[in-house]
Short mmCIF file of C-alpha atoms in Angstrom, two decimals:
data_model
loop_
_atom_site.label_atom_id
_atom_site.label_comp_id
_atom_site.label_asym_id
_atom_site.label_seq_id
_atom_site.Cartn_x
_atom_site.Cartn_y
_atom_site.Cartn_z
CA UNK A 45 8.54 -85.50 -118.90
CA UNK A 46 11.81 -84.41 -117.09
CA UNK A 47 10.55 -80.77 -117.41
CA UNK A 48 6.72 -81.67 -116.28
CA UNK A 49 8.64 -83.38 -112.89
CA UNK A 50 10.73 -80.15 -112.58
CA UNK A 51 7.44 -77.64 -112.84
CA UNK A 52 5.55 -80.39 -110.43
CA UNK A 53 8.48 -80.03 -107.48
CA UNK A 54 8.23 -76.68 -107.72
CA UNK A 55 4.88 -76.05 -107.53
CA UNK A 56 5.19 -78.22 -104.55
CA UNK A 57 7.98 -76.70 -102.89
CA UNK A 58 5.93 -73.28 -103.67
CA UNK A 59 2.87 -74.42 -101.61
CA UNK A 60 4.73 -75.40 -98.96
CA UNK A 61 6.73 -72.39 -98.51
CA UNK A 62 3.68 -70.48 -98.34
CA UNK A 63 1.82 -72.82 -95.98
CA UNK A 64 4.58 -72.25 -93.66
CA UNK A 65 4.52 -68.85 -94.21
CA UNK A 66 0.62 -68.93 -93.54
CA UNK A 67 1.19 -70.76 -90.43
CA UNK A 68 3.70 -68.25 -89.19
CA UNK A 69 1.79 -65.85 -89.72
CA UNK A 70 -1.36 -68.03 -87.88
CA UNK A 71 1.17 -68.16 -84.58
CA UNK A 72 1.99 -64.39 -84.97
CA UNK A 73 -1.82 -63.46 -84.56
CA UNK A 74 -2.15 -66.58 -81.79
CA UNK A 75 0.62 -64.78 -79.83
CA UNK A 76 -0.83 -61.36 -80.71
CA UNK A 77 -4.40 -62.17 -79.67
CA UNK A 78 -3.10 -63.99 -76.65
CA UNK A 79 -1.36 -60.90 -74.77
CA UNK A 80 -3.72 -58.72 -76.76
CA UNK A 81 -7.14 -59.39 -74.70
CA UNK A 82 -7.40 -62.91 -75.16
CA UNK A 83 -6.31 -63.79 -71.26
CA UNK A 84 -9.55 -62.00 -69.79
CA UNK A 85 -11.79 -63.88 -68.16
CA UNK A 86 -14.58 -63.31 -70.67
CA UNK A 87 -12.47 -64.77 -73.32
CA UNK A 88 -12.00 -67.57 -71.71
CA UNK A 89 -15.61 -68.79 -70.38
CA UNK A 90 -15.31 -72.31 -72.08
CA UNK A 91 -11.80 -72.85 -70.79
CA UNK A 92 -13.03 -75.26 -67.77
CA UNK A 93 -14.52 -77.62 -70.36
CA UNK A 94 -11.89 -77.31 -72.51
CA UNK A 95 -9.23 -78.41 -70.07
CA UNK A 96 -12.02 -81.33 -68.56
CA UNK A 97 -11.59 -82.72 -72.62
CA UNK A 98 -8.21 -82.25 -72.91
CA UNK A 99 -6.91 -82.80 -69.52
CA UNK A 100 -9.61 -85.32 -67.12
CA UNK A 101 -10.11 -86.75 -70.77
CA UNK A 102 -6.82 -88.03 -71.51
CA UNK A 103 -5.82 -89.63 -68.33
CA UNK A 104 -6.99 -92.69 -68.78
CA UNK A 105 -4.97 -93.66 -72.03
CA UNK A 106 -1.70 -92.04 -70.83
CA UNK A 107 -1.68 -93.73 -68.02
CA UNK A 108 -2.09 -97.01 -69.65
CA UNK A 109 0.01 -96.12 -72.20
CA UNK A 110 2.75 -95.08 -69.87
CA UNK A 111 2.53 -98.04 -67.46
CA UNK A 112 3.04 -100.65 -70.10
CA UNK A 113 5.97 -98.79 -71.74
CA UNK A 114 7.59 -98.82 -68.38
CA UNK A 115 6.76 -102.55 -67.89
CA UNK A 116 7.76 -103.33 -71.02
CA UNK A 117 11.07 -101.76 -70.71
CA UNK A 118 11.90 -103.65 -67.47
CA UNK A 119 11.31 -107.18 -69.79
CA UNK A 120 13.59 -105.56 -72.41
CA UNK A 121 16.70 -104.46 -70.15
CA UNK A 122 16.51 -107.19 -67.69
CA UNK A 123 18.27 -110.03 -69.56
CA UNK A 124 21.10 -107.50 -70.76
CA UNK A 125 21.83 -105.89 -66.99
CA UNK A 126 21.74 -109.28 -65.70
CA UNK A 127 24.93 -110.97 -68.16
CA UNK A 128 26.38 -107.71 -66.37
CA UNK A 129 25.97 -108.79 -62.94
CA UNK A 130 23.76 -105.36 -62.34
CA UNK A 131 20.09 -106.43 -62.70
CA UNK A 132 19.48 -104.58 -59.36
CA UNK A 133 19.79 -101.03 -61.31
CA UNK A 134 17.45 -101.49 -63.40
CA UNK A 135 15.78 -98.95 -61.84
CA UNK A 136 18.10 -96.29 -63.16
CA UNK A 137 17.49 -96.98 -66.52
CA UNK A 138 14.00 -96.96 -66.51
CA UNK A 139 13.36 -94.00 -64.70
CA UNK A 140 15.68 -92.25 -66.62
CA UNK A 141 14.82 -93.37 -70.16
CA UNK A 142 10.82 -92.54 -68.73
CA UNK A 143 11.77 -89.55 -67.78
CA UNK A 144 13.71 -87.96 -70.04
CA UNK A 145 12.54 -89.67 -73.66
CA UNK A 146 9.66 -91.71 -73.34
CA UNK A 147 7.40 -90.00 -70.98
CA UNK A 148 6.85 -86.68 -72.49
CA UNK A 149 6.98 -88.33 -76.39
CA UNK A 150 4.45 -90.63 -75.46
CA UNK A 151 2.22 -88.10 -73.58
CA UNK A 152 2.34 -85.69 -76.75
CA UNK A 153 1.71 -88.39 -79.34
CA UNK A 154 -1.11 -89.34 -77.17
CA UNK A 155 -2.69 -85.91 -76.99
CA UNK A 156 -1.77 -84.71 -80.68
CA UNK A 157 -3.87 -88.14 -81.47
CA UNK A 158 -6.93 -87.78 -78.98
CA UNK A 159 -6.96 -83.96 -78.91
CA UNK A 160 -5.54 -82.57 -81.78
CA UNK A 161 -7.90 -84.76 -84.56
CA UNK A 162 -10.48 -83.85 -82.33
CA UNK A 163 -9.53 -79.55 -82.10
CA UNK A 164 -8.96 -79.84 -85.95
CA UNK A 165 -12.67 -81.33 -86.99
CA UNK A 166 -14.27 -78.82 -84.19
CA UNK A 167 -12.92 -75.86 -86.21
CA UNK A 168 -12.99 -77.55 -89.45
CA UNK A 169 -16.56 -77.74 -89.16
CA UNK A 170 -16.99 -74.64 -87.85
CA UNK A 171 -15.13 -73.13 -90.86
CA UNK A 172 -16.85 -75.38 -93.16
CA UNK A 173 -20.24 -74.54 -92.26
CA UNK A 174 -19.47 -70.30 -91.96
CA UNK A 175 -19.41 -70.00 -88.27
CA UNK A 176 -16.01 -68.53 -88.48
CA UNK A 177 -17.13 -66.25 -91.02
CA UNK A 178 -20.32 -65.43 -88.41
CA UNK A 179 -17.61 -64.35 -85.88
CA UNK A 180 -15.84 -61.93 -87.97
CA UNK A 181 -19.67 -60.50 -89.14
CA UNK A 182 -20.40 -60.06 -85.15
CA UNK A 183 -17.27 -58.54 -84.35
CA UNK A 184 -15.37 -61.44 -82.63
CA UNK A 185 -12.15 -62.68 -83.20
CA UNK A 186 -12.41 -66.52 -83.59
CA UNK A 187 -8.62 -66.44 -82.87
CA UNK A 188 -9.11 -65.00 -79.84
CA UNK A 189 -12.16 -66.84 -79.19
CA UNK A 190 -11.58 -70.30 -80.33
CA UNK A 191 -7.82 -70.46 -80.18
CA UNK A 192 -6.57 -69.00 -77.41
CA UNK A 193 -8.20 -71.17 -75.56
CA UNK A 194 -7.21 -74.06 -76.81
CA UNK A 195 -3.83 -73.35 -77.02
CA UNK A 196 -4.13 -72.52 -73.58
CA UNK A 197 -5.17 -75.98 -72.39
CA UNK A 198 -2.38 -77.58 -74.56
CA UNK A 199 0.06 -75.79 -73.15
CA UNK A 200 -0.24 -75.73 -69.68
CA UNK A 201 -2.06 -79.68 -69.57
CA UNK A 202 0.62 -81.42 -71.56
CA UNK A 203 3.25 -80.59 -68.57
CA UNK A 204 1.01 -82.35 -66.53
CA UNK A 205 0.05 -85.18 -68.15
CA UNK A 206 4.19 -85.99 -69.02
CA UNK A 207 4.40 -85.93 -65.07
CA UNK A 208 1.55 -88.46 -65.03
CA UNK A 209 2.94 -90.83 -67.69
CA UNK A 210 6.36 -90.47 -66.33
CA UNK A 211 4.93 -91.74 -62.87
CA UNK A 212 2.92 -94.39 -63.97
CA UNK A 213 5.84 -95.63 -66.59
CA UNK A 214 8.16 -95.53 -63.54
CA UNK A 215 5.92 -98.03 -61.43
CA UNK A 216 4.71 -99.97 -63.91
CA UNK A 217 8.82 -100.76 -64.52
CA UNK A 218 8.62 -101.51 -60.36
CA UNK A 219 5.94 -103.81 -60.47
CA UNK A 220 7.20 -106.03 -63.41
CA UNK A 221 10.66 -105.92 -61.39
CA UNK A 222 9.61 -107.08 -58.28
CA UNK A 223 6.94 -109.24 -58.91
CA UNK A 224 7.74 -110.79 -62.14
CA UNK A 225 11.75 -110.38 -62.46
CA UNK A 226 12.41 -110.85 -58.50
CA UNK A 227 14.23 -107.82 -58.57
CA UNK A 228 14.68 -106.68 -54.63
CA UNK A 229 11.97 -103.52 -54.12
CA UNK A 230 14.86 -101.51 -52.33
CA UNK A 231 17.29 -101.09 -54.73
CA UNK A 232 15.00 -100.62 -57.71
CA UNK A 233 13.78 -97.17 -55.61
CA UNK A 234 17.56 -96.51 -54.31
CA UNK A 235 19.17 -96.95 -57.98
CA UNK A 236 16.36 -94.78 -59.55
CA UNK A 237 16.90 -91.77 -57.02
CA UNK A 238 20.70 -92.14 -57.66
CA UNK A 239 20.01 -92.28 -61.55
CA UNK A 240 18.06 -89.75 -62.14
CA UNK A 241 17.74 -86.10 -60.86
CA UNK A 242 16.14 -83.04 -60.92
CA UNK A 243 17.08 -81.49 -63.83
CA UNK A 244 16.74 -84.67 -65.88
CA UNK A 245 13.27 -84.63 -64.59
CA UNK A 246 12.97 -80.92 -65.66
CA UNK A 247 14.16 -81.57 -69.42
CA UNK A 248 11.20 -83.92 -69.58
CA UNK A 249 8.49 -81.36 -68.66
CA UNK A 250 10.59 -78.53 -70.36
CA UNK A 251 9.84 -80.26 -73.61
CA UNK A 252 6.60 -81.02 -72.82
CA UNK A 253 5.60 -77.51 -72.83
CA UNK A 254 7.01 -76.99 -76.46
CA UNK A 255 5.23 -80.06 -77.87
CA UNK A 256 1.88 -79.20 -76.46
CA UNK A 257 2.31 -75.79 -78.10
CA UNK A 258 3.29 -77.47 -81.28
CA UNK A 259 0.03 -79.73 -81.10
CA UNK A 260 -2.11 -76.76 -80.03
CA UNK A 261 -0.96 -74.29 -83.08
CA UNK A 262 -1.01 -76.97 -85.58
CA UNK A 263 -4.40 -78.20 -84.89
CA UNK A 264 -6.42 -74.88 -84.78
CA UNK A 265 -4.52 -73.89 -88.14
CA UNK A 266 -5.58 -76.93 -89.68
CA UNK A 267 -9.23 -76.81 -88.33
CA UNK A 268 -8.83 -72.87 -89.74
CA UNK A 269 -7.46 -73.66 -92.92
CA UNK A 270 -9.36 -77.14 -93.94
CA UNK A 271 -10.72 -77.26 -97.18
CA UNK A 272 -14.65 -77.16 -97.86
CA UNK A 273 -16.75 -80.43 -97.11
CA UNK A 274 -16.27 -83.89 -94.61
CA UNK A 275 -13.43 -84.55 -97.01
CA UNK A 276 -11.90 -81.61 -96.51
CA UNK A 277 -12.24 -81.93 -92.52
CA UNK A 278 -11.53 -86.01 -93.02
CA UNK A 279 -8.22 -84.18 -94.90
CA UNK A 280 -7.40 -82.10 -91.90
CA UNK A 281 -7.07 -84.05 -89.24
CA UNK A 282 -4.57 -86.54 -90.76
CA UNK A 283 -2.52 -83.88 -91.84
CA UNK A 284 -2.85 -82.75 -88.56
CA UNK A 285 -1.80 -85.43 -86.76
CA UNK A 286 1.29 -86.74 -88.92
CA UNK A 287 2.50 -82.36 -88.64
CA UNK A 288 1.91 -82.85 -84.65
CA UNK A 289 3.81 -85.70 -84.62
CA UNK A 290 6.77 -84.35 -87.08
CA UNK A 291 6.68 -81.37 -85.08
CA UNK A 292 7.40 -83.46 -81.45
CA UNK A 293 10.13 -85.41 -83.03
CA UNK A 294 12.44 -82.66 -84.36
CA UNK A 295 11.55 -80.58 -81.22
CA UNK A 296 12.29 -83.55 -79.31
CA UNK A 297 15.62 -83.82 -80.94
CA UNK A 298 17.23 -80.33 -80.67
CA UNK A 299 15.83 -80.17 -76.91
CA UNK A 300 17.74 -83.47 -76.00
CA UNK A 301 20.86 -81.66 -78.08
CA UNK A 302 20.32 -78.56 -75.81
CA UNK A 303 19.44 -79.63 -72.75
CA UNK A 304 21.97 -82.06 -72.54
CA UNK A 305 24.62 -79.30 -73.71
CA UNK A 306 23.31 -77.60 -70.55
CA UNK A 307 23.61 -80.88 -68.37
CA UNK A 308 27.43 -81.73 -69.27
CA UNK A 309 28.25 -77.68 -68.99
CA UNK A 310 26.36 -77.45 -65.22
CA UNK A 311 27.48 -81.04 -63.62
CA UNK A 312 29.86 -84.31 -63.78
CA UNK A 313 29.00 -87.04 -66.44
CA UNK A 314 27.76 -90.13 -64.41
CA UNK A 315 26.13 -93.45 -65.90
CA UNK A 316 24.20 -95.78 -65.02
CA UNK A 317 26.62 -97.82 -62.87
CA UNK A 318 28.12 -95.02 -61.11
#
């Protein structure tokens, strides 16, 4: 039994080496394709409806999404700033835990959930049905085609989107202040222009552009690599999905170690309350 556990983990740990090798290889030929012909305008015909899906197409949830997080966080952190006397900086650590954390997590959990499942079944079912396969007959690169693209739209959309969130999380904290907490409207703006600054802003969308390359990759490998039937699709897109969302946490994490390296080497350490 021991030795049937033993073979088991390493069979295991064998796949998994080579699917990362696989998927390495996957970005290689992304990155390849990408500076390689895939940024001519021909290539890219379907990129306006592409960005309309991913972009136009995910505003309404991230903006709900990010509005309640922010109004939730004002209910959380009022009752503890308040036994401090300092309820009227509440501002501060809102717009800086929205900016910074919450903002660009929640804005790539979002997408890798509404966009990624929905990149990985498009290609899935394109590979499960041979229309990959066609592509390579005809000549065309589906990376170049079908990925590039998509990639493309991750990338650069993400970004935008994070801003988004971040805003709406920032006001939705305002409006549960001042209207529900009685929290003064002036000082919640003052305290969160004093708490937060441009660079911590920047370290948001910095990440942002990492994770929506993380979702991008891992969905059109997954979609390229599903295995043969719905199943194998149905298969894909959860994997998908919990890899996109790995991916954004540990990314997440040695960003905030590195950008906040940065931060302490470039200026003074401030808090909250001055």
């Amino acid at each position: 039994m021991p030795t049937r556990a033993i073979a088991n983990l390493g069979q295991q740990t064998t796949a998994a080496i080579a699917a990362f090798g696989d998927f390495c290889i996957f970005v290689w030929q992304t990155i390849g394709w990408l500076f390689g012909g895939g940024l001519r305008l021909k290539n890219l015909r379907n990129l306006p409806e592409l960005m309309y899906e991913v972009g136009v197409r995910s505003v309404p949830v991230i903006g709900i999404t990010g509005a309640f997080v922010g109004m939730v966080m004002a209910i959380e952190t009022y009752t503890q700033l308040r036994a401090l006397g300092q309820e009227e900086r509440i501002g501060s650590l809102i717009g800086l835990s929205v900016v910074k954390q919450i903002g660009p997590v929640l804005a790539a959990v979002m997408l890798a959930g509404r966009i990624g499942g929905a990149l990985t079944a498009e290609l899935g079912t394109m590979n499960v049905t041979e229309q990959l396969d066609a592509l390579r007959v005809m000549g065309a690169e589906p990376i170049r085609y079908l990925v590039v693209p998509r990639f493309l739209c991750c990338l650069f959309l993400l970004p935008i989107l994070t801003i988004y969130s971040d805003v709406l999380g920032v006001v939705g904290g305002w409006a549960v202040s001042v209207y529900a907490l009685n929290i003064p409207s002036d000082p919640y703006w003052r305290y969160s222009a004093v708490g937060v600054d441009t660079y911590q802003v920047m370290e948001g969308i910095i990440k942002s552009f990492f994770f929506g390359a993380a979702i991008g990759l891992i969905s059109c490998y997954k979609g390229f690599r599903c295995g043969s039937g719905a199943s194998g699709v149905g298969r894909a897109c959860t994997e998908s999905f919990v890899l996109s969302f790995i991916a954004i946490i540990v990314l997440n994490f040695f960003f905030a170690k590195l950008l906040k390296d940065i931060y302490y080497a470039l200026y003074p350490v401030t808090g909250i309350f001055g």
